[in-house]
mmCIF file of C-alpha atoms in Angstrom:
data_model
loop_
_atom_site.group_PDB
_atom_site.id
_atom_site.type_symbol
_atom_site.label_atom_id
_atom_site.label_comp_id
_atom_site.label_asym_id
_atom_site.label_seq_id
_atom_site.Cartn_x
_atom_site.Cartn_y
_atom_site.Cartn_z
ATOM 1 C CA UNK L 1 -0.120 -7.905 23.204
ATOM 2 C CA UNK L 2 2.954 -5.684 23.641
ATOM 3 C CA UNK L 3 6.546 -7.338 22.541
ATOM 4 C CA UNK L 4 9.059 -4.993 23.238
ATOM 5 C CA UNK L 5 11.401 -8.235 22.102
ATOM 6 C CA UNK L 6 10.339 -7.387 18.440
ATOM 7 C CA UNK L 7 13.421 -5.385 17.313
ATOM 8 C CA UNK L 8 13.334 -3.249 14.095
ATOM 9 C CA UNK L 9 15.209 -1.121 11.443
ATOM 10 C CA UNK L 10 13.759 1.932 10.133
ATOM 11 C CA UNK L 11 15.206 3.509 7.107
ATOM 12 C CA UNK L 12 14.352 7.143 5.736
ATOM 13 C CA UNK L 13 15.178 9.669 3.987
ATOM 14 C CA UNK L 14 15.461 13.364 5.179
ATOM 15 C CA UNK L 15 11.692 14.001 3.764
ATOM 16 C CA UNK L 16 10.145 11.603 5.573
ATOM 17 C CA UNK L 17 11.832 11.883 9.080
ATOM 18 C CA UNK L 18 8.847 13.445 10.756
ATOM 19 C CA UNK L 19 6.876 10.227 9.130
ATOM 20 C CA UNK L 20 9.579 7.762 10.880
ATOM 21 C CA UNK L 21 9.848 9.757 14.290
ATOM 22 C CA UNK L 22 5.842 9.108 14.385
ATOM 23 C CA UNK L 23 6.028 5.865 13.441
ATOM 24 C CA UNK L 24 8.878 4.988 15.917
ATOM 25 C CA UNK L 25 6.856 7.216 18.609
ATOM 26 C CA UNK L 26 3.186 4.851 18.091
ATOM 27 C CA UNK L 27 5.478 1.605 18.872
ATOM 28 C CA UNK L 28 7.615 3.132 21.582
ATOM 29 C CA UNK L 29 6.459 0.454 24.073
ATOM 30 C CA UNK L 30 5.405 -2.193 21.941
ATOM 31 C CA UNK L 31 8.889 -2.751 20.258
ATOM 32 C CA UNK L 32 12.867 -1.667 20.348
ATOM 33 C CA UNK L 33 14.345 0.006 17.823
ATOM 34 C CA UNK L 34 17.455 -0.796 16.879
ATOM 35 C CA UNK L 35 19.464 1.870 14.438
ATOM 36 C CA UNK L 36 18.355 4.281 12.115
ATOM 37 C CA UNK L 37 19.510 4.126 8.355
ATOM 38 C CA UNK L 38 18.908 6.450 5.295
ATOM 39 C CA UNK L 39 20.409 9.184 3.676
ATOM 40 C CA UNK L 40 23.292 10.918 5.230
ATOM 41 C CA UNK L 41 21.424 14.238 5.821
ATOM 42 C CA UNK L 42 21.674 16.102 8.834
ATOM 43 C CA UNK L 43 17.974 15.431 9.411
ATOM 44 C CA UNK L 44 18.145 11.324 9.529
ATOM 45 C CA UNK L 45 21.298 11.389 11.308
ATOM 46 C CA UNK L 46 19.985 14.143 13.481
ATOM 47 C CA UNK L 47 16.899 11.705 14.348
ATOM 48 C CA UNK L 48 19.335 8.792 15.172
ATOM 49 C CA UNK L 49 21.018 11.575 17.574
ATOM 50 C CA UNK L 50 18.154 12.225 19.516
ATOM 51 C CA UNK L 51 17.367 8.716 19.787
ATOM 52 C CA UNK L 52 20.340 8.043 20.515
ATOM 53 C CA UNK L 53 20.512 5.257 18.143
ATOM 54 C CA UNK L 54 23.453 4.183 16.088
ATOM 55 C CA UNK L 55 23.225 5.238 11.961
ATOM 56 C CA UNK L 56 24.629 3.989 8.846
ATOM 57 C CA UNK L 57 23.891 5.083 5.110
ATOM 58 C CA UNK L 58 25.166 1.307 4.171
ATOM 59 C CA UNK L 59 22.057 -0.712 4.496
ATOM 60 C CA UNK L 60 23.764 -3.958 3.988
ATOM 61 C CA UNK L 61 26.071 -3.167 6.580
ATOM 62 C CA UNK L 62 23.091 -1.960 9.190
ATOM 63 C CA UNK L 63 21.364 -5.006 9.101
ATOM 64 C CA UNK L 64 24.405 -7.340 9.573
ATOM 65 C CA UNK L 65 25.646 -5.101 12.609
ATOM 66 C CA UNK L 66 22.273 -4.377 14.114
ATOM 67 C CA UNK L 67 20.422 -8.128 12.241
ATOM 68 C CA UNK L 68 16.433 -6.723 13.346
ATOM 69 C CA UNK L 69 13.302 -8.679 13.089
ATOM 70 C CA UNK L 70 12.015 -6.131 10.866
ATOM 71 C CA UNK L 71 12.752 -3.198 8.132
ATOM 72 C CA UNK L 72 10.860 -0.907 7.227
ATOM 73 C CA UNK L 73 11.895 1.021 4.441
ATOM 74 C CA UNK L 74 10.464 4.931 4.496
ATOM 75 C CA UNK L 75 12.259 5.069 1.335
ATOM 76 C CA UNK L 76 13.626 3.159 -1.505
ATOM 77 C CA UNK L 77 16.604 5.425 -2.750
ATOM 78 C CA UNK L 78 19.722 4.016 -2.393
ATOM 79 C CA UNK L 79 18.083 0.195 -1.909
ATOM 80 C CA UNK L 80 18.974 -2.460 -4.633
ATOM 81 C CA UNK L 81 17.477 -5.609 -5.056
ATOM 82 C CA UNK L 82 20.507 -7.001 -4.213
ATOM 83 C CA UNK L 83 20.284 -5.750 -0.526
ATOM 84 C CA UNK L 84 16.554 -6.784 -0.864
ATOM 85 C CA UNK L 85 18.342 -10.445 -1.752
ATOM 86 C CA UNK L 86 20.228 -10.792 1.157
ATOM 87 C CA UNK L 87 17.733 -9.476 4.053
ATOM 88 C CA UNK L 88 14.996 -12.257 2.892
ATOM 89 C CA UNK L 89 17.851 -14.695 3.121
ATOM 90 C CA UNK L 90 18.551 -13.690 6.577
ATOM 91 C CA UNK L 91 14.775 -13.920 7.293
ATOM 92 C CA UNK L 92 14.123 -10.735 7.865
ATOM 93 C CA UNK L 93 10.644 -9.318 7.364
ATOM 94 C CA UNK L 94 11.304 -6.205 5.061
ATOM 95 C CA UNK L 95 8.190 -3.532 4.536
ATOM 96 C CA UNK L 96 8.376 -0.508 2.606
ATOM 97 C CA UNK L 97 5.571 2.282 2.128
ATOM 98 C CA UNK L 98 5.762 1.937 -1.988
ATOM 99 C CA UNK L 99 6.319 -0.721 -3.850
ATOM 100 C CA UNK L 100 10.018 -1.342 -4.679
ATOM 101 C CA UNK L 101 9.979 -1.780 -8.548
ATOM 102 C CA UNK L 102 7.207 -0.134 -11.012
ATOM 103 C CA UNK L 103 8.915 -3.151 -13.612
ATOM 104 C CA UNK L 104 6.976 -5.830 -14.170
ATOM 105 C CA UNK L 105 9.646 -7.890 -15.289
ATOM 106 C CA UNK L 106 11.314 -7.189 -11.848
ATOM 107 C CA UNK L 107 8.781 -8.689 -10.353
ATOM 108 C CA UNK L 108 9.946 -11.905 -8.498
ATOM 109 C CA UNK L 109 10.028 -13.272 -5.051
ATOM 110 C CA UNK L 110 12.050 -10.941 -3.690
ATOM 111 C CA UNK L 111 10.239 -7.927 -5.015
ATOM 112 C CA UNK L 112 6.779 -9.523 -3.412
ATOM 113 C CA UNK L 113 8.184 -10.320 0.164
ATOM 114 C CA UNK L 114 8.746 -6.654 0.447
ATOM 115 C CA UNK L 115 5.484 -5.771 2.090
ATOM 116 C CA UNK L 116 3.800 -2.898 1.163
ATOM 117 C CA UNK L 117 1.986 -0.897 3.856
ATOM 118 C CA UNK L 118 -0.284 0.409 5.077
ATOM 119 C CA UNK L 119 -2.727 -1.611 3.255
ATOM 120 C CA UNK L 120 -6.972 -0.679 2.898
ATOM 121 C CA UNK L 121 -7.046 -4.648 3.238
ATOM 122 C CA UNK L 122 -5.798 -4.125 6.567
ATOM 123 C CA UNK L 123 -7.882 -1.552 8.115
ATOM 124 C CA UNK L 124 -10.035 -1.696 10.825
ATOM 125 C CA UNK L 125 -13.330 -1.382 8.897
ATOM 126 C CA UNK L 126 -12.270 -4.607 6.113
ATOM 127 C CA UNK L 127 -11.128 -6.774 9.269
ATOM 128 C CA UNK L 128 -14.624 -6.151 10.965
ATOM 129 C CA UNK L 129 -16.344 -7.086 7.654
ATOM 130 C CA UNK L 130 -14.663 -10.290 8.486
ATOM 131 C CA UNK L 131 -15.560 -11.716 4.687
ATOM 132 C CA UNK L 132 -17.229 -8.891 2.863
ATOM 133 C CA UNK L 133 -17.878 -10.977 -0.297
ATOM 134 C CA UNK L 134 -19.762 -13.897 1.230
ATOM 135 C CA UNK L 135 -23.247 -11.626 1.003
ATOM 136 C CA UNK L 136 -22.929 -9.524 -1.768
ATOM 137 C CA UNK L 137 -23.162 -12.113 -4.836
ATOM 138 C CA UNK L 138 -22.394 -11.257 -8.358
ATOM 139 C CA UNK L 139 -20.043 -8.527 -7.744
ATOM 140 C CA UNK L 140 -21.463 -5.398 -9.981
ATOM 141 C CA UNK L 141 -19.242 -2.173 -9.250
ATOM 142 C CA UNK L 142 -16.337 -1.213 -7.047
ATOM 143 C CA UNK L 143 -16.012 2.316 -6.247
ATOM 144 C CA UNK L 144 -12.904 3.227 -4.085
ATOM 145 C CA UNK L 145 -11.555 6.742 -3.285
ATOM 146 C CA UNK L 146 -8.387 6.815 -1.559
ATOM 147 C CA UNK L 147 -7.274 10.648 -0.842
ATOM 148 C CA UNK L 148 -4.685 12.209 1.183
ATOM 149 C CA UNK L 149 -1.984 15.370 1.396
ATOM 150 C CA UNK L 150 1.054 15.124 -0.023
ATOM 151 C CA UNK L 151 2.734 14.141 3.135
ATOM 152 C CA UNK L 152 1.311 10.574 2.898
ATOM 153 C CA UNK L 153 0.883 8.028 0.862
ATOM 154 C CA UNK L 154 2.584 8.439 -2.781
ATOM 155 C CA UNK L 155 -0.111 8.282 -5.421
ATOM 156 C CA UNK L 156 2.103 5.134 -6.961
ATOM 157 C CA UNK L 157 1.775 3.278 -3.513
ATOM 158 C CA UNK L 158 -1.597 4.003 -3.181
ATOM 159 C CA UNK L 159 -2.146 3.014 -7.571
ATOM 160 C CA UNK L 160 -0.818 -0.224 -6.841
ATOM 161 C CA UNK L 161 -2.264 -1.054 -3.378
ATOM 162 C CA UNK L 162 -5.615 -0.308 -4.952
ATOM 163 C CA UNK L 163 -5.719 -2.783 -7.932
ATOM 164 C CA UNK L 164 -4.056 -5.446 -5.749
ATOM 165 C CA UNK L 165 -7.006 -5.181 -3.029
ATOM 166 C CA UNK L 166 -9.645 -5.206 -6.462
ATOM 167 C CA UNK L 167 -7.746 -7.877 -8.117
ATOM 168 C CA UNK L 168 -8.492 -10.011 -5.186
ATOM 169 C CA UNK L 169 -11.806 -9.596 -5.863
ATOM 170 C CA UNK L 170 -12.427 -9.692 -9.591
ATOM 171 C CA UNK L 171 -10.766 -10.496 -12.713
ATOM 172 C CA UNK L 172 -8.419 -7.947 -14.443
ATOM 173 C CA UNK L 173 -10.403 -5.057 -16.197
ATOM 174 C CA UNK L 174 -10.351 -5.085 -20.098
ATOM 175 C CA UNK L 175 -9.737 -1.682 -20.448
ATOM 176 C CA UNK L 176 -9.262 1.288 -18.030
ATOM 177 C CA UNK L 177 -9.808 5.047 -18.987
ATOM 178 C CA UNK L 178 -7.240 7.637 -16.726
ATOM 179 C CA UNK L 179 -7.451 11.466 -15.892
ATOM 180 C CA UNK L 180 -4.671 12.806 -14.609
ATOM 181 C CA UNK L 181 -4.841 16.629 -12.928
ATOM 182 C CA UNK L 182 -1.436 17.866 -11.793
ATOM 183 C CA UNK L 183 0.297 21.316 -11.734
ATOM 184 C CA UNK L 184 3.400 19.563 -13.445
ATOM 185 C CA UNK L 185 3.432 17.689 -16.739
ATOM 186 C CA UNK L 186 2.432 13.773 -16.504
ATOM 187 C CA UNK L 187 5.723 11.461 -16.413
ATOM 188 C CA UNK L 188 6.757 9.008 -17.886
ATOM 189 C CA UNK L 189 7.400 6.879 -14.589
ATOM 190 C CA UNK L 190 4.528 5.670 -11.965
ATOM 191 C CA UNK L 191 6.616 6.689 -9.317
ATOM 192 C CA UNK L 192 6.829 10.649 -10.093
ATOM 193 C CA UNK L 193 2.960 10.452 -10.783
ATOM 194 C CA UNK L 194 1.320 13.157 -8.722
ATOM 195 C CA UNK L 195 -1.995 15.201 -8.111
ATOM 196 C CA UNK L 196 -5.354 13.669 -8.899
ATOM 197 C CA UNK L 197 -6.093 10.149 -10.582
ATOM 198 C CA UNK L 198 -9.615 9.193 -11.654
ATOM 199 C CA UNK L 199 -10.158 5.881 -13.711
ATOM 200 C CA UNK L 200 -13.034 3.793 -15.006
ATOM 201 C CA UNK L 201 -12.300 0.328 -16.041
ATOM 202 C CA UNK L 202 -14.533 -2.217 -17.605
ATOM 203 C CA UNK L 203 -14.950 -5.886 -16.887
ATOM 204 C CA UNK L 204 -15.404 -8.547 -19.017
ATOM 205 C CA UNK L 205 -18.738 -9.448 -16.845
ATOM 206 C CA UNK L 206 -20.153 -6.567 -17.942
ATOM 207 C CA UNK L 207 -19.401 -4.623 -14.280
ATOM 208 C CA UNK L 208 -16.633 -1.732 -13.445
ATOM 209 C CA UNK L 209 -14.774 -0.255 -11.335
ATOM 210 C CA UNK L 210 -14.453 3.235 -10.767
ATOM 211 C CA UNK L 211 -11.371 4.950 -8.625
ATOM 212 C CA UNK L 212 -10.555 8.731 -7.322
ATOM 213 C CA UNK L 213 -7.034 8.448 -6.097
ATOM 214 C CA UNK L 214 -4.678 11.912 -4.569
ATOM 215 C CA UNK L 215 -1.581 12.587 -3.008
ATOM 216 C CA UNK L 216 -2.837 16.664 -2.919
ATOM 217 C CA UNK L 217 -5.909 16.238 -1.422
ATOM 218 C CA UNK L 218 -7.285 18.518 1.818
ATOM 219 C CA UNK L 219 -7.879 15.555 3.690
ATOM 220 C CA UNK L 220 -7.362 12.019 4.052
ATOM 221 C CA UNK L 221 -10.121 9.650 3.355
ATOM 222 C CA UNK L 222 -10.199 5.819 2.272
ATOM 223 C CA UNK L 223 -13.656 4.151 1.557
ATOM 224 C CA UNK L 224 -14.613 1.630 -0.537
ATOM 225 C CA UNK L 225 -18.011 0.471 -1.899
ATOM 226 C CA UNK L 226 -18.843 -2.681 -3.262
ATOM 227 C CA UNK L 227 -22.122 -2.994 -5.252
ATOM 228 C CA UNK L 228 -23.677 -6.656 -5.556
ATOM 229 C CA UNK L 229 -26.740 -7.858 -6.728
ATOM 230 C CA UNK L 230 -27.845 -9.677 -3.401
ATOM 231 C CA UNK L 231 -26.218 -6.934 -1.216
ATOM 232 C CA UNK L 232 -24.034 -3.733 -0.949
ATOM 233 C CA UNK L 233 -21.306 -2.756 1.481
ATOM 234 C CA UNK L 234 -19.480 0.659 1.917
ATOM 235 C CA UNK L 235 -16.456 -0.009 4.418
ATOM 236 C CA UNK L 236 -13.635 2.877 5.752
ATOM 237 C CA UNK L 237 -10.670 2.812 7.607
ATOM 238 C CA UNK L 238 -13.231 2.698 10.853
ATOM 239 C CA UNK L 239 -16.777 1.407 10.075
ATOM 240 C CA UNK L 240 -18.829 -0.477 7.699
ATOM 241 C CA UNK L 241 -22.256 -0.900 6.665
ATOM 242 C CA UNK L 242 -24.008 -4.047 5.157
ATOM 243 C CA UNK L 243 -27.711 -3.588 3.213
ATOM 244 C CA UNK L 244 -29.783 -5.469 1.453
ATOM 245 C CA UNK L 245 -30.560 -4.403 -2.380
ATOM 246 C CA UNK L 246 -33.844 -2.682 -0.905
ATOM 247 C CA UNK L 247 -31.727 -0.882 1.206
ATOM 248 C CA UNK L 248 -32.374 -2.258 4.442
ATOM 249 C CA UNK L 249 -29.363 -2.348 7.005
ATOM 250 C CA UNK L 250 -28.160 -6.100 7.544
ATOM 251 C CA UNK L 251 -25.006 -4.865 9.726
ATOM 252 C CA UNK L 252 -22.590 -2.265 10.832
ATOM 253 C CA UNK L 253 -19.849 -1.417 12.750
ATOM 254 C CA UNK L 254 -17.881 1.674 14.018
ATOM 255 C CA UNK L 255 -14.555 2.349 15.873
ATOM 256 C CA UNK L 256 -14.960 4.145 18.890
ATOM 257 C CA UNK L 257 -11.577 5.460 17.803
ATOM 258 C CA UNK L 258 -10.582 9.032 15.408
ATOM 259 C CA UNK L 259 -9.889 8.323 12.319
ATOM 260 C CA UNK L 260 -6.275 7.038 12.255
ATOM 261 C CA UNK L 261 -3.137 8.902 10.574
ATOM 262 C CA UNK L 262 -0.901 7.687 8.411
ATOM 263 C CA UNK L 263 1.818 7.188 10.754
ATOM 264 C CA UNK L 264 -1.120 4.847 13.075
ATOM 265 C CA UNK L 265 -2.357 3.533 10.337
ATOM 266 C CA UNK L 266 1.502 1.998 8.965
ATOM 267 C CA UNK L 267 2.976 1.608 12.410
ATOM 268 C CA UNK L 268 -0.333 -0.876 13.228
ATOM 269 C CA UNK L 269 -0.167 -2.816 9.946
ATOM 270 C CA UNK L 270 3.551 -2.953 10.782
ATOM 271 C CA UNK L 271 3.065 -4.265 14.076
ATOM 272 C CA UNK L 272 -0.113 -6.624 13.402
ATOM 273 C CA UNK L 273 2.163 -8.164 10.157
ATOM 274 C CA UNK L 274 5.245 -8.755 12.603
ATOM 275 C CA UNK L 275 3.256 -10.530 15.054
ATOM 276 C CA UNK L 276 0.993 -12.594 12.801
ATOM 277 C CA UNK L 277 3.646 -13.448 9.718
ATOM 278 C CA UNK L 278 1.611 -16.435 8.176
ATOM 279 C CA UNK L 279 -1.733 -15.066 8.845
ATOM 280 C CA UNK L 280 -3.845 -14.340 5.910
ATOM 281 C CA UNK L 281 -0.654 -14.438 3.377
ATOM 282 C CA UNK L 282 -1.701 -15.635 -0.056
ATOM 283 C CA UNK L 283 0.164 -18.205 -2.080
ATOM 284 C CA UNK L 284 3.928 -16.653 -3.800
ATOM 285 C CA UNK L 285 2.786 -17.704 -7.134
ATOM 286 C CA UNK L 286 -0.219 -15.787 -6.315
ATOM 287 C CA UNK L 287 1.246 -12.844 -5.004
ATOM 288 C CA UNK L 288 3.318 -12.375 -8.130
ATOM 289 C CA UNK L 289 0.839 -13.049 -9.886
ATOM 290 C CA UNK L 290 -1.533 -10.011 -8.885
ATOM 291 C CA UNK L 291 1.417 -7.869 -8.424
ATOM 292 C CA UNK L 292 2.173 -8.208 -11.862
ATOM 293 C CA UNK L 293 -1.287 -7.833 -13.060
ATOM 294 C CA UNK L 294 -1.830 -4.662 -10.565
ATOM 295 C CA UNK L 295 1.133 -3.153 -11.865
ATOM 296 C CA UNK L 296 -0.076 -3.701 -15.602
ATOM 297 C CA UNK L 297 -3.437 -2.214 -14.496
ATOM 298 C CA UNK L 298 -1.389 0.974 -13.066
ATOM 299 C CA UNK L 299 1.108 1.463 -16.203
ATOM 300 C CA UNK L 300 -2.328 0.585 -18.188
ATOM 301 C CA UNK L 301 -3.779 3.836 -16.082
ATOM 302 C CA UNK L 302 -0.946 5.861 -16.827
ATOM 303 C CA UNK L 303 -0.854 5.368 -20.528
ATOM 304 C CA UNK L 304 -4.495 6.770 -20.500
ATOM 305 C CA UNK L 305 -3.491 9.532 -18.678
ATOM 306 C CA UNK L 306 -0.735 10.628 -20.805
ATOM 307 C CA UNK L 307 -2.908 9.769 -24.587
ATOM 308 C CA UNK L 308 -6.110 10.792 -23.357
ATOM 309 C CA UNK L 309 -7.205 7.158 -24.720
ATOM 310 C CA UNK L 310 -8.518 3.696 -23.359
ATOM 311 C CA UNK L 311 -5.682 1.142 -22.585
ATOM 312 C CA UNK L 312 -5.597 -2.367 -22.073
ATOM 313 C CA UNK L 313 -3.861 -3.869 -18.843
ATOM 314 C CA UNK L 314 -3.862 -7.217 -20.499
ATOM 315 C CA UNK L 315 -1.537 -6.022 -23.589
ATOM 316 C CA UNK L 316 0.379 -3.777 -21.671
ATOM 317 C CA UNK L 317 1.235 -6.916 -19.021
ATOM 318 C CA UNK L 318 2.034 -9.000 -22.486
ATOM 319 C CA UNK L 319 4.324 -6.418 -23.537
ATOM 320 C CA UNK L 320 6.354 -5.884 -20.707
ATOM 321 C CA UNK L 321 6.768 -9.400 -19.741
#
C-alpha cells in the first residue's frame, strides 16, 4: 500500500547520482523525499536542483533540519559512526548499500542497525520459498553466484551480504579457499576489492559452499542453490524450483515481472523494510553476532586471495576481536 507520509533522506555521492535519481524515481508516489545530502559536487547538488529539494554536505545537520523516517546512505564517505550514533537515537531507520565498517571490532549496535540493502534474503524468489529449509534436510552444498557491472553492487557489499544470508543457514566454514581476478593489484582493504571472487569453503559437517561473486560482470544475475539430502532448491531474484533427490518437481514459482534492476531491487527492499520494521528482524545479539562472523569469513576470503593459501574465518575472527 502506497504511503506517501513515509518521508526520507537520500545521501550520495557524485558517482552514484544516476543510482539515487532511480531510486528516488521507483518511489515517486509511494513516499516524499525530503533533501538530498552528499558530497558537494556539482552533480549531487545539481540533483537536489532539479528536484528542487534543499542540500547539505553536513549530514548531522540534514537530518536535524529535515528529521526523515528514513536514510539511505548511497555512500559512506564523509559518515562517522558518530552521526550513525545520533540518527538511531532519534529513531531513524538508516540503510546504506555497503556495509559501514569492514572492522570487526567496530562492530556494535550501531554498526548492525544500519541496514544493508538490497538483500538476496529479500528477493522475490526467497519470499515465495516462504521457508526453503523446512524440505531440504541435512543441508549438503550451497552454491550462490551473485554477478553484476560495476555500476551496482560493490563486490564488498555483495562479500558480506552473501555469508550473512549462508550463515543463517549453516555454521561458519573451517576454512575458505579465494581467487581473486582483477586488472589492478588485490588490496589490502575489503572495500577496494574488485573484479571476480570465487571461493570454496569447507564445513565441519563434511558439506561446502561454493561462491562466484563480480562487480565487472556483463550482466546481473543472483541465484542460489541449496543441495539437501531429502530435497534441492535453486531460487533467483524471480522464481524458484523445489525437487525431490530423484529429481522430480515438488514446486515452483515465477514472477510475471523482468528481472528487476538494482535501483528496483534497493528502492523495494527499502520500501518493504520501512513499512514492516519488526518483521522478520533477528535478535541484536544475533545480528552482531553473524555480522561479525560474515565479516571474518570475508577478510578470511581475502587473505586467500592475496597468499594464494587456505584461511581460517574462525582465527582470523579471534584475531581481530
Amino acid at each position: 500500500m502506497s504511503n506517501p507520509a513515509i518521508e526520507l533522506i537520500i545521501w550520495t555521492d557524485a558517482n552514484r547520482v544516476p543510482l539515487a535519481k532511480a531510486i528516488i524515481d521507483q518511489l515517486a508516489d509511494r513516499a516524499t523525499f525530503l533533501a538530498v545530502g552528499g558530497e558537494r559536487q556539482s552533480a549531487v547538488t545539481d540533483l537536489a536542483r532539479d528536484l528542487e529539494l534543499p542540500f547539505d554536505d553536513d549530514l548531522r545537520k540534514l537530518i536535524i533540519d529535515h528529521p526523515p523516517a528514513g536514510l539511505l546512505l548511497l555512500s559512506n564517505e564523509e559518515v562517522s559512526i558518530k552521526e550513525l550514533t545520533a540518527s538511531a537515537e532519534d529513531q531513524m531507520m538508516v540503510h546504506a548499500i555497503e556495509p559501514v565498517t569492514s572492522t570487526i571490532p567496530q562492530v556494535n549496535p550501531t554498526t548492525i542497525q544500519c541496514g544493508l540493502l538490497p538483500r538476496f534474503e529479500q528477493c522475490s524468489g526467497w519470499a515465495q520459498a516462504a521457508d526453503p529449509l523446512s524440505s531440504l534436510g541435512q543441508l549438503d552444498q550451497i552454491h550462490y553466484n551473485n554477478l553484476s557491472p560495476q555500476t551496482d553492487a560493490s563486490l564488498f557489499a555483495k562479500l558480506v551480504d552473501s555469508w550473512e544470508h549462508i550463515l543463517s543457514m549453516v555454521e561458519m566454514p573451517t576454512d575458505v579457499d579465494a581467487v581473486l581476478t582483477s586488472n589492478v593489484a588485490i588490496p589490502e582493504s575489503l572495500e577496494k576489492i574488485t573484479g571476480h571472487l570465487s571461493i570454496q569453503a569447507r564445513l565441519a559437517s563434511g558439506g561446502c559452499i561454493q561462491m562466484v561473486l563480480s562487480d565487472q560482470a556483463a550482466m546481473s544475475r543472483r541465484q542460489m542453490m541449496l543441495l539437501g539430502n531429502d530435497g534441492q532448491i535453486i531460487v533467483t531474484d524471480t522464481q524458484y524450483q523445489l525437487y525431490q533427490p530423484d529429481g522430480t518437481l515438488i514446486d515452483q514459482w515465477e514472477s510475471q515481472d523482468a528481472p528487476p534492476s538494482y535501483a528496483q531491487l534497493i528502492a523495494e527492499n527499502w520500501f518493504e523494510v520501512l513499512n514492516k520494521p519488526y518483521a522478520q528482524v533477528a535478535d541484536e545479539e544475533v545480528r552482531l553476532k553473524r555480522r561479525k562472523a560474515a565479516l571474518g569469513c570475508a577478510h578470511a576470503c581475502l587473505i586467500s586471495a592475496r597468499t594464494g593459501e587456505s584461511e581460517t574465518p574462525g582465527r582470523v575472527l579471534e584475531l581481530q576481536v
